[in-house]
Short mmCIF file of C-alpha atoms (C1' of nucleotides) in Angstrom, two decimals:
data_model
loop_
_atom_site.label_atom_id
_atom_site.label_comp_id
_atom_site.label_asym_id
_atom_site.label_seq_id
_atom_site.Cartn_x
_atom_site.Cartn_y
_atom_site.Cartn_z
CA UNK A 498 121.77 84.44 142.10
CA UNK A 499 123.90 83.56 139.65
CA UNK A 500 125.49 86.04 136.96
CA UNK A 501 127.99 86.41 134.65
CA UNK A 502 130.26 89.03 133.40
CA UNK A 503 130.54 90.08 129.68
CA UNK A 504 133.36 92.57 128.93
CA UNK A 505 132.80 93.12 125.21
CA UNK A 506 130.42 94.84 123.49
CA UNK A 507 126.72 93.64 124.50
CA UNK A 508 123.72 95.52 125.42
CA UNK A 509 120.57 93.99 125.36
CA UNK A 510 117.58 96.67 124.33
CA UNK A 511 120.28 97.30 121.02
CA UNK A 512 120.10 93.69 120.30
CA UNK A 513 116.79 93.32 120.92
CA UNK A 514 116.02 96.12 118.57
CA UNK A 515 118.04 95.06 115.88
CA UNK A 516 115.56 93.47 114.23
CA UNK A 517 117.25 90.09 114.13
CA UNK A 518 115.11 87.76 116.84
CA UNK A 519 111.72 88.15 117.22
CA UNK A 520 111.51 86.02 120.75
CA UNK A 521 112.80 88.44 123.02
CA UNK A 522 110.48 89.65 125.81
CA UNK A 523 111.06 92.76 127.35
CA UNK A 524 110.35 92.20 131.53
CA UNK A 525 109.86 95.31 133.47
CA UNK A 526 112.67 94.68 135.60
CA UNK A 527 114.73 96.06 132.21
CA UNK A 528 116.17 92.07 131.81
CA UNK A 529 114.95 90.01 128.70
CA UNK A 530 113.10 86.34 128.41
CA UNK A 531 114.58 84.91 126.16
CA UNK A 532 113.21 81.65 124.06
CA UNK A 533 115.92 80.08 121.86
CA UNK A 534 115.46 76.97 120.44
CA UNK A 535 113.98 75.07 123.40
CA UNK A 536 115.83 76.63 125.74
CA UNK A 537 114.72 79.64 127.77
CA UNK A 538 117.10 82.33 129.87
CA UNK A 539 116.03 85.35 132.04
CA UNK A 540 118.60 87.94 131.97
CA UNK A 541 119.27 91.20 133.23
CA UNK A 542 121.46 93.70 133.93
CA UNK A 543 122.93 94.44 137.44
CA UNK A 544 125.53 96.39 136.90
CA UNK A 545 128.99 97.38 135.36
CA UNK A 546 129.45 94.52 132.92
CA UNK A 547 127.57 92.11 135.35
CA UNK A 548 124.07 90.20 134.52
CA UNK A 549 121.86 88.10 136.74
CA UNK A 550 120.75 84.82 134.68
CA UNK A 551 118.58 81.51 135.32
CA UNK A 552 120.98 79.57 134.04
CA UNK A 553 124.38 79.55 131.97
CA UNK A 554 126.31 76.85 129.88
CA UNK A 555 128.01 76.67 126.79
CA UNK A 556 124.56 76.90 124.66
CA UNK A 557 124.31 80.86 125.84
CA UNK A 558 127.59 81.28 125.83
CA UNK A 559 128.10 80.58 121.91
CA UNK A 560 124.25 82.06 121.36
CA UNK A 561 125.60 85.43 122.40
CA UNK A 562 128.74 84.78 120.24
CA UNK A 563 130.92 85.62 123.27
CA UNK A 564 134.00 84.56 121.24
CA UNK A 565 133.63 87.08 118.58
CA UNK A 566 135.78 90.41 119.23
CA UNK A 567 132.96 93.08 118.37
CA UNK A 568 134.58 96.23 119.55
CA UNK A 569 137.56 94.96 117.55
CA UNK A 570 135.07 95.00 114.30
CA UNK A 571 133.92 97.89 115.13
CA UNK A 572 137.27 99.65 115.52
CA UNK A 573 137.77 98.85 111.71
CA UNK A 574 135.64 101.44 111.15
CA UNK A 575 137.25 105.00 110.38
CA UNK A 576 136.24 108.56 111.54
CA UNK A 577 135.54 109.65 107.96
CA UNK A 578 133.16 106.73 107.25
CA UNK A 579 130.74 109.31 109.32
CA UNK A 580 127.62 107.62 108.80
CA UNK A 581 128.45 104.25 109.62
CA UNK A 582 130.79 105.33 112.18
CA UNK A 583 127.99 107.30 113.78
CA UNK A 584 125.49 104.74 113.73
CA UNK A 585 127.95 102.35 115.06
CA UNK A 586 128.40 104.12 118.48
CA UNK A 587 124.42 104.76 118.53
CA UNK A 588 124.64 100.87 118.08
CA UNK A 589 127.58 99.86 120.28
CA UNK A 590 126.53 96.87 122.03
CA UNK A 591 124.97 94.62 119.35
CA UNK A 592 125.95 91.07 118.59
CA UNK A 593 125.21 89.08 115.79
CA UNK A 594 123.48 85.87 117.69
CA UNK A 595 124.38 82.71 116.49
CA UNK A 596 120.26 81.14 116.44
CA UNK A 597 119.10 78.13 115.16
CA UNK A 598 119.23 78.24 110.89
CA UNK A 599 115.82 75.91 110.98
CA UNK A 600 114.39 78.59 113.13
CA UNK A 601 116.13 81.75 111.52
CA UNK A 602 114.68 80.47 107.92
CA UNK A 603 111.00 80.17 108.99
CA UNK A 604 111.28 83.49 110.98
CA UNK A 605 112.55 85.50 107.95
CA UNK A 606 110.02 83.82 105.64
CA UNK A 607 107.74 84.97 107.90
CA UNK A 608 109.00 88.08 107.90
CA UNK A 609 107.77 89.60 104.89
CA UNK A 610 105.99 92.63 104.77
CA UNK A 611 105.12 92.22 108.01
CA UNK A 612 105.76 94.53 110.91
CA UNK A 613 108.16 93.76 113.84
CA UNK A 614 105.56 93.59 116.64
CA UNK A 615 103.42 91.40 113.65
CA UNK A 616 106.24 89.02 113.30
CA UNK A 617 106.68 88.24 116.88
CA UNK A 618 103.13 87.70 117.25
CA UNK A 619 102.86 85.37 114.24
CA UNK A 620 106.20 83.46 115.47
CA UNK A 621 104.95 82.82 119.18
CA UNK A 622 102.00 81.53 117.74
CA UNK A 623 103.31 79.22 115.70
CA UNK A 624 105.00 77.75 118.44
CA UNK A 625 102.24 77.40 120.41
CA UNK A 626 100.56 75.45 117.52
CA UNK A 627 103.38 73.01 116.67
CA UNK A 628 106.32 73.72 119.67
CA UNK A 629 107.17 71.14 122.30
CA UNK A 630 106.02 72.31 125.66
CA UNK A 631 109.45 73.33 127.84
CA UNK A 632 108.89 72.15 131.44
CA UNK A 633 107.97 74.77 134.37
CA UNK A 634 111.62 75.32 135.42
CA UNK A 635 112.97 76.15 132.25
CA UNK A 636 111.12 79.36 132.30
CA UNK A 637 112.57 82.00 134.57
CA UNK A 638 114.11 83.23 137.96
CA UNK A 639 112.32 83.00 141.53
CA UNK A 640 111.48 86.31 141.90
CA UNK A 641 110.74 87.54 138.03
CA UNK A 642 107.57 89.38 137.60
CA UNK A 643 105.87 88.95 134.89
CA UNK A 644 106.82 89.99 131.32
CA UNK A 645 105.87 93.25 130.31
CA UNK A 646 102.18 93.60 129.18
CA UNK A 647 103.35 94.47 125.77
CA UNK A 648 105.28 91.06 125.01
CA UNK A 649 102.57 89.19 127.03
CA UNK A 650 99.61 89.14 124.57
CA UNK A 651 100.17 86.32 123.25
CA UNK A 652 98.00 82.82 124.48
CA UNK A 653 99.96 79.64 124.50
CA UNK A 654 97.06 77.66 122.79
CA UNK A 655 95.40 78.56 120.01
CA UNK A 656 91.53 78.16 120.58
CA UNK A 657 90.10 74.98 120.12
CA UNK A 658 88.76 73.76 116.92
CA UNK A 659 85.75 75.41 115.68
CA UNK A 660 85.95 78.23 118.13
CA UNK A 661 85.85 81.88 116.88
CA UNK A 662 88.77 83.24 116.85
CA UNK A 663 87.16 87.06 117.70
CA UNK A 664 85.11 85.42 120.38
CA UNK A 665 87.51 83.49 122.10
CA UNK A 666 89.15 85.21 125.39
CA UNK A 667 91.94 87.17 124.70
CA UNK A 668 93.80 86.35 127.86
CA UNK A 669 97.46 88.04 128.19
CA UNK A 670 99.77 84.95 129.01
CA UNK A 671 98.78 83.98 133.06
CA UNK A 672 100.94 81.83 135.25
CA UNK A 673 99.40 79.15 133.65
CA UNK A 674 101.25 79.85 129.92
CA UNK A 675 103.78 76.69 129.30
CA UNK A 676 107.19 78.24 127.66
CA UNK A 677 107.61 76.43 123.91
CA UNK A 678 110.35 75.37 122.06
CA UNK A 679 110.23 76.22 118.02
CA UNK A 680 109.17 73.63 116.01
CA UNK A 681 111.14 71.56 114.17
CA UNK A 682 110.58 71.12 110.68
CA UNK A 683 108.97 67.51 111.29
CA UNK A 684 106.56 69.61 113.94
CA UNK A 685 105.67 72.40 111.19
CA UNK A 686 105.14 69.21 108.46
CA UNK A 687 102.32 68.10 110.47
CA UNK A 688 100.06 71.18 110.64
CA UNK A 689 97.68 71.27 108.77
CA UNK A 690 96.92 74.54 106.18
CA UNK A 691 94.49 75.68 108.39
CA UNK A 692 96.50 75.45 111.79
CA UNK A 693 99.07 77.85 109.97
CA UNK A 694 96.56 80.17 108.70
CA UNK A 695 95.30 80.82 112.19
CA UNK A 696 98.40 81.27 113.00
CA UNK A 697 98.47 84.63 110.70
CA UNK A 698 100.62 83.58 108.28
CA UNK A 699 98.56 84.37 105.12
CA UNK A 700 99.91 84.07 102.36
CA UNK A 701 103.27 82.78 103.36
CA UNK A 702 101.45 79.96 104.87
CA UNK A 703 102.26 77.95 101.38
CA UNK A 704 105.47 78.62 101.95
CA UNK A 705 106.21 77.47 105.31
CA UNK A 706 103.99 74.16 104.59
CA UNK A 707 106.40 73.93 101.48
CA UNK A 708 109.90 74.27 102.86
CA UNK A 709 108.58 71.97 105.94
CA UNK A 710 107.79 68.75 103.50
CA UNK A 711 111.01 69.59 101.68
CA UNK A 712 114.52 67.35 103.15
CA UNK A 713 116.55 70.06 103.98
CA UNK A 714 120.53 68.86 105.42
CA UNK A 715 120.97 72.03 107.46
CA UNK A 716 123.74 69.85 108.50
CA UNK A 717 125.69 69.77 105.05
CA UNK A 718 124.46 73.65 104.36
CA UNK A 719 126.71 74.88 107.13
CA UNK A 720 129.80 73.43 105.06
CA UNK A 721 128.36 75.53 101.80
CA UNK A 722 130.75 78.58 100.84
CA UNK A 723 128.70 82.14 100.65
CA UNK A 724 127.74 81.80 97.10
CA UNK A 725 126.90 78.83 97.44
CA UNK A 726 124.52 78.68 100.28
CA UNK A 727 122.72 82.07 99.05
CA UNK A 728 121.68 80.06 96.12
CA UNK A 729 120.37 77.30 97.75
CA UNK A 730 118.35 79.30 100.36
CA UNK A 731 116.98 80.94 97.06
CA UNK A 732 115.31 77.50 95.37
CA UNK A 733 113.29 77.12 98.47
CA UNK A 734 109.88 79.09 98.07
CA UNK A 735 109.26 82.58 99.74
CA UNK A 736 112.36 82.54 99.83
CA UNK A 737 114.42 85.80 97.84
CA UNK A 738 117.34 87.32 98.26
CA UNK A 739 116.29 89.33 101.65
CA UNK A 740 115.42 86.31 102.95
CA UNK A 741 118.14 83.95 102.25
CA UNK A 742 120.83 86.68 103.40
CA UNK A 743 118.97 87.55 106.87
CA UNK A 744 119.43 83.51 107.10
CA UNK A 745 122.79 82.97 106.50
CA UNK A 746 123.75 86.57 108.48
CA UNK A 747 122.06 85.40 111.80
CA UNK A 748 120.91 81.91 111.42
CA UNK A 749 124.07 80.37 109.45
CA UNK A 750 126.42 83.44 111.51
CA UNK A 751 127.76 84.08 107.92
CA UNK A 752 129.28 87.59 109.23
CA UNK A 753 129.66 89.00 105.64
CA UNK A 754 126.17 89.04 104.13
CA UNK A 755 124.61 91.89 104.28
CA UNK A 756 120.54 91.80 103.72
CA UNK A 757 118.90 94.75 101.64
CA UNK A 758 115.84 95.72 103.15
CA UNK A 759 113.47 99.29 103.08
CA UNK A 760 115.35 100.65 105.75
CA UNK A 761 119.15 99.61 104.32
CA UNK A 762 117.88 100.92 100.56
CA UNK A 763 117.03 104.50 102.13
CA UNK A 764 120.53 104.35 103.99
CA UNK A 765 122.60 103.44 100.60
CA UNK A 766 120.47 105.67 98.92
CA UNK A 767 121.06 108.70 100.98
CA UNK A 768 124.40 108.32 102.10
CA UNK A 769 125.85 105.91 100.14
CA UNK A 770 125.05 107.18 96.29
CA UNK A 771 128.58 106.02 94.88
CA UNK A 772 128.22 102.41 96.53
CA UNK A 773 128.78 101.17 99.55
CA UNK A 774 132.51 99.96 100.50
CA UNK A 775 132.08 96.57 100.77
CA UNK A 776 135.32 95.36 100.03
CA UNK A 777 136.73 97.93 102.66
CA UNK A 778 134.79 95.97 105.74
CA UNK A 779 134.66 92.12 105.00
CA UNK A 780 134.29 90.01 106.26
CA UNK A 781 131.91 91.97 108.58
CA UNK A 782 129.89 93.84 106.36
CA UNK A 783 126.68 92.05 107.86
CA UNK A 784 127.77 93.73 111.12
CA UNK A 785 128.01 97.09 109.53
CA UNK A 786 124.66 96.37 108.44
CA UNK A 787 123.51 95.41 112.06
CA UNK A 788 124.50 98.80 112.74
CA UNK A 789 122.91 100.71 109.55
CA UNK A 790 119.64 99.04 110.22
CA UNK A 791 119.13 99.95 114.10
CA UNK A 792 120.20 103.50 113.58
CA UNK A 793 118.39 104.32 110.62
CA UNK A 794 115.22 102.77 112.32
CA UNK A 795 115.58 103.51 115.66
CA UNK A 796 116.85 107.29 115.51
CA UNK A 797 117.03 109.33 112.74
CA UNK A 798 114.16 110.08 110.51
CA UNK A 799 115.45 111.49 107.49
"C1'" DC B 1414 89.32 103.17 108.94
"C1'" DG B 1415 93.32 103.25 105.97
"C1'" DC B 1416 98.04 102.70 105.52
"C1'" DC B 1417 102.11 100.04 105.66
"C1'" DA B 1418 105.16 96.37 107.15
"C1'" DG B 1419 113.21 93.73 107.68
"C1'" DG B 1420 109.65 90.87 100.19
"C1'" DT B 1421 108.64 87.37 96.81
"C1'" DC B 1422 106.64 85.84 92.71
"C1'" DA B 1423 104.62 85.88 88.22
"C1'" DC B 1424 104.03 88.48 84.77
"C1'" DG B 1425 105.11 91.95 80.99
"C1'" DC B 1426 108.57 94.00 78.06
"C1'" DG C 592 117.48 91.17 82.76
"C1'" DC C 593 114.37 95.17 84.90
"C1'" DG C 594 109.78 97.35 86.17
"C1'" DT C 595 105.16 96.37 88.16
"C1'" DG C 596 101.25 94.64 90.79
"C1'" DA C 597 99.17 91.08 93.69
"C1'" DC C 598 99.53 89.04 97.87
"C1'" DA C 599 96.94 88.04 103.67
"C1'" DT C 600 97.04 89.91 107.94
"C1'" DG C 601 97.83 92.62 111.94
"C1'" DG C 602 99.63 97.04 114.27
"C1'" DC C 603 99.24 101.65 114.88
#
DNA sequence: CGCCAGGTCACGC
DNA sequence: GCGTGACATGGC
């Protein structure tokens, strides 16, 4: 079996609760699937700093952001910063993954005001309408039960034309699913309104159709300062400034932004009233704010 | 069955 | 500029 060992900070149920990919599925062996791209790894732990993986190359190795030094970030953070520095431990292990921008973009448009388990459902759907099948070995290790019932409710075609939707069998993903890659924007250009309404979108279904017909030179965007880039995300539609920063955080690895949402405006609000020290934690702030989000949502209540 | 979700947009002022 | 309501749909 092969595995690999990862000394720095990285734990997966933190990252996968972070709230910042929306393909991770849980398997009851406590490992993760994990769809990125096209590309699909089975991970787990087994021990110490050890994992057990399908498969390993430099694709994972820069998706997990191995190079980045997050215990170093996180030792920027002082004692009498007591929030964040408490919500940082609680949140010790999470990375900032470096995922596709194409993908990260439609995900976070997709995103809004919708619920986490509502996002992942609408996402795997929409790569079942419009992803390239992955071939049978990409998709996990010899002896991997299946995923865990609550990540496997999801078919990998949507029923055939005509067919009603509440009629059709609701069968959790068998042996039989085929793995799919997220579609690229030529894929997404050629549904049709009604393939992306069954795929739940409502009414950010206008948007995705939108940005998908639009020429959009990810390539070129990459070489866009902060400012910059924040703007442009903004033109495109459904896209606002939530959006365009959860984009450029952990679709365009732009460490420094640091998205606003519900859970962040309770945070500021409550323990933050004079302003957040921004200046005080760049270029990381979007880390800080990795760490914000999970603890606020995950553990405390008030 | 009703509420709310990692917001955005089009209004009104 | 800032406040406000509509917006589609699925989880819980």
């Amino acid at each position: 079996m092969l595995s690999v060992n990862i000394i720095d900070d990285f734990d997966l149920d933190k990252i996968a609760e972070s709230g910042q990919c929306f393909r991770w599925h849980k398997m009851e062996t406590g490992g993760y699937r994990i769809q990125a791209g096209d590309r699909v790894l089975s991970i787990r732990p087994a021990g110490g700093h050890r994992y057990e993986v399908s498969e390993w190359d430099a694709f994972w190795e820069n998706y997990f952001d191995l190079t980045t030094d997050y215990r170093g970030i996180r030792s920027r953070i002082p004692a009498d910063d007591r929030y964040l520095y408490t919500a940082a431990e609680a949140g010790r292990g999470i990375r900032i993954l470096r995922q596709d921008p194409w993908e990260t973009l439609i995900t976070f448009i997709i995103s809004q005001r919708k619920s986490i388990p509502a996002i992942r459902t609408c996402v795997e759907k929409l790569c079942a309408a419009a992803g390239r099948p992955l071939s049978e070995t990409d998709r996990t290790m010899p002896d991997e039960p299946e995923p865990h019932p609550a990540f496997s409710g999801f078919r990998a075609f949507l029923p055939p034309e005509g067919a009603d939707p509440a009629q059709s069998d609701p069968a959790p993903c068998p042996e039989s699913c085929i793995f799919r890659a997220f579609p690229t924007q030529e894929e997404l250009a050629s549904l049709t309104m009604e393939d992306l309404l069954a795929c739940g979108l409502g009414y950010r279904a206008k948007y995705i159709a939108a940005v998908a017909e639009l020429s959009l030179p990810v390539g070129q965007m990459k070489s866009l300062d902060d400012g910059t880039l924040l703007g442009e995300l903004m033109r495109l539609p459904g896209v606002g400034i939530k959006v365009a920063s959860c984009t450029m955080l952990f679709g365009f690895h732009r460490l420094n932004l640091f998205p606003e949402d519900v859970w962040i405006s309770r945070v500021l609000k409550e323990h933050y009233p004079e302003g957040f020290p921004f200046a005080r934690y760049a270029p990381f702030c979007g880390v800080m704010q990795q760490y914000l989000f999970y603890y606020r949502r995950n553990f405390r209540k008030s």
